[in-house]
């Protein structure tokens, strides 16, 4: 795994409040009683700097030493803009200069028995000394504690994910299975993390994976290299072929859709799926694997390797080319901020995006629309709107385009 992604949009007051609340929840999970996140009497387990502050927490930086603190900041996230990179570098410089007491006044001291903390569990499981840095992400249904694990010398050697509820526990288990499968699949066009440890701790699902070296110098990523890596994944577990409505994928998609049919946006989505089946149900498609969330912030291109992480949505038996459509959509949303316009532009590029996967011309728009259906079902299943996700309300961006495009087939 690599540093976690940062939200492309500015942090709103509402999101800041949710982050503050989430910080309290995370601390109670990682440091349950008899640990004391309020720094009472007892053995000091860890001291954290709260970056940027307790009212808008993004990162808990272990203050064990200058190298550890600086590395925790430098490698916790991959900046998605020049301004974000400058801000990150300024924080690193502040920690290096030991001026953090002037800049980061909010600190958290954890006391109690180490054996009862996540630090103790991970140290025992991995059989090494370590420090933990904690990322506080934006509101999403699939938000979970993401931990950066560092050596006493300040080297990032692993990242951990903690599944806390039914959805995130399922996702952590899914990523564990995906990484095990990918490790023996013979991939040649990309590099994925390895599982260092997987298990349960105090009812939470834990996955620790190697840290991919995203801090190495970057190289320009060509469309050809990106597509080759996506094709590599598409075929890593074999291919099948058959008409859409007779495929295992279609039956699985309809079952997922039926489970969310009563949601506010479920009826409109179901109607669009019925129209899609009537028009394209007998279209023959090829099916393979996909990453499930292949976005610019989940990969890094080096001179000799394309690093890809966050495999919790990996699946097999989906129409070929889903990864290309997803990446295009996420890139456009990130750069333009216009989600609805990004959906329109992505569907218009279906021919260009899907040709390298061998998708027949007659099936390309159908494949792009199937991807939108799949994404919409995911958002409804995960209850992203209820969780306060920025694009959780599908009626404001995805559904209008999907419904109109299906009606025009």
PDB file of N, CA, C and O in Angstrom, residues 9 33 49 64 79 93 100 107 218 248 268 280 300 302 304 369 398:
ATOM      1  N   UNK A   9     -11.551  18.245  -2.666  1.00  0.00           N
ATOM      2  CA  UNK A   9     -12.297  19.457  -2.345  1.00  0.00           C
ATOM      3  C   UNK A   9     -11.813  20.040  -1.030  1.00  0.00           C
ATOM      4  O   UNK A   9     -11.227  19.382  -0.199  1.00  0.00           O
ATOM      5  N   UNK A  33     -10.206   1.103  26.716  1.00  0.00           N
ATOM      6  CA  UNK A  33      -9.893   0.938  28.129  1.00  0.00           C
ATOM      7  C   UNK A  33      -9.238  -0.418  28.368  1.00  0.00           C
ATOM      8  O   UNK A  33      -9.646  -1.390  27.733  1.00  0.00           O
ATOM      9  N   UNK A  49       0.961  14.621  17.597  1.00  0.00           N
ATOM     10  CA  UNK A  49       0.632  15.966  17.148  1.00  0.00           C
ATOM     11  C   UNK A  49      -0.616  15.851  16.288  1.00  0.00           C
ATOM     12  O   UNK A  49      -0.709  14.958  15.443  1.00  0.00           O
ATOM     13  N   UNK A  64       7.459  10.598  18.569  1.00  0.00           N
ATOM     14  CA  UNK A  64       8.509   9.824  19.231  1.00  0.00           C
ATOM     15  C   UNK A  64       9.887  10.407  18.973  1.00  0.00           C
ATOM     16  O   UNK A  64      10.752  10.410  19.848  1.00  0.00           O
ATOM     17  N   UNK A  79       0.186  14.196  -2.386  1.00  0.00           N
ATOM     18  CA  UNK A  79      -0.468  15.445  -2.768  1.00  0.00           C
ATOM     19  C   UNK A  79      -0.954  15.398  -4.207  1.00  0.00           C
ATOM     20  O   UNK A  79      -0.249  14.929  -5.112  1.00  0.00           O
ATOM     21  N   UNK A  93       9.014  20.579   7.152  1.00  0.00           N
ATOM     22  CA  UNK A  93      10.074  21.487   7.584  1.00  0.00           C
ATOM     23  C   UNK A  93       9.857  21.950   9.024  1.00  0.00           C
ATOM     24  O   UNK A  93      10.811  22.075   9.807  1.00  0.00           O
ATOM     25  N   UNK A 100       7.338  22.585  15.985  1.00  0.00           N
ATOM     26  CA  UNK A 100       5.969  22.098  16.010  1.00  0.00           C
ATOM     27  C   UNK A 100       5.185  22.600  17.222  1.00  0.00           C
ATOM     28  O   UNK A 100       3.971  22.738  17.173  1.00  0.00           O
ATOM     29  N   UNK A 107      -2.184  18.342  21.099  1.00  0.00           N
ATOM     30  CA  UNK A 107      -1.486  17.066  21.248  1.00  0.00           C
ATOM     31  C   UNK A 107      -2.389  16.089  21.976  1.00  0.00           C
ATOM     32  O   UNK A 107      -3.262  16.482  22.757  1.00  0.00           O
ATOM     33  N   UNK A 218       9.179  10.139  -9.638  1.00  0.00           N
ATOM     34  CA  UNK A 218       8.097   9.769 -10.551  1.00  0.00           C
ATOM     35  C   UNK A 218       8.542   9.898 -12.007  1.00  0.00           C
ATOM     36  O   UNK A 218       9.456  10.659 -12.339  1.00  0.00           O
ATOM     37  N   UNK A 248     -23.090 -14.419 -15.315  1.00  0.00           N
ATOM     38  CA  UNK A 248     -23.108 -14.396 -13.846  1.00  0.00           C
ATOM     39  C   UNK A 248     -23.048 -12.960 -13.344  1.00  0.00           C
ATOM     40  O   UNK A 248     -23.651 -12.628 -12.313  1.00  0.00           O
ATOM     41  N   UNK A 268     -35.539   4.733  -9.950  1.00  0.00           N
ATOM     42  CA  UNK A 268     -35.038   5.280 -11.209  1.00  0.00           C
ATOM     43  C   UNK A 268     -33.908   4.456 -11.775  1.00  0.00           C
ATOM     44  O   UNK A 268     -33.815   4.244 -12.995  1.00  0.00           O
ATOM     45  N   UNK A 280     -29.850  -4.077 -24.851  1.00  0.00           N
ATOM     46  CA  UNK A 280     -28.523  -4.682 -25.014  1.00  0.00           C
ATOM     47  C   UNK A 280     -28.362  -6.030 -24.318  1.00  0.00           C
ATOM     48  O   UNK A 280     -27.237  -6.531 -24.211  1.00  0.00           O
ATOM     49  N   UNK A 300       1.006   5.177  -8.537  1.00  0.00           N
ATOM     50  CA  UNK A 300       2.177   6.031  -8.737  1.00  0.00           C
ATOM     51  C   UNK A 300       3.047   5.389  -9.805  1.00  0.00           C
ATOM     52  O   UNK A 300       3.306   4.177  -9.753  1.00  0.00           O
ATOM     53  N   UNK A 302       6.621   4.987 -11.540  1.00  0.00           N
ATOM     54  CA  UNK A 302       8.061   5.162 -11.455  1.00  0.00           C
ATOM     55  C   UNK A 302       8.673   4.797 -12.805  1.00  0.00           C
ATOM     56  O   UNK A 302       7.983   4.305 -13.702  1.00  0.00           O
ATOM     57  N   UNK A 304      10.546   2.353 -13.573  1.00  0.00           N
ATOM     58  CA  UNK A 304      10.545   0.922 -13.857  1.00  0.00           C
ATOM     59  C   UNK A 304       9.373   0.173 -13.243  1.00  0.00           C
ATOM     60  O   UNK A 304       9.365  -1.061 -13.214  1.00  0.00           O
ATOM     61  N   UNK A 369     -22.189   2.325 -19.767  1.00  0.00           N
ATOM     62  CA  UNK A 369     -23.411   2.518 -18.990  1.00  0.00           C
ATOM     63  C   UNK A 369     -23.549   1.457 -17.900  1.00  0.00           C
ATOM     64  O   UNK A 369     -24.026   1.746 -16.797  1.00  0.00           O
ATOM     65  N   UNK A 398     -24.950  11.530 -11.308  1.00  0.00           N
ATOM     66  CA  UNK A 398     -24.799  10.305 -12.090  1.00  0.00           C
ATOM     67  C   UNK A 398     -26.115   9.857 -12.725  1.00  0.00           C
ATOM     68  O   UNK A 398     -26.165   9.552 -13.928  1.00  0.00           O
TER      69      UNK A 398
END
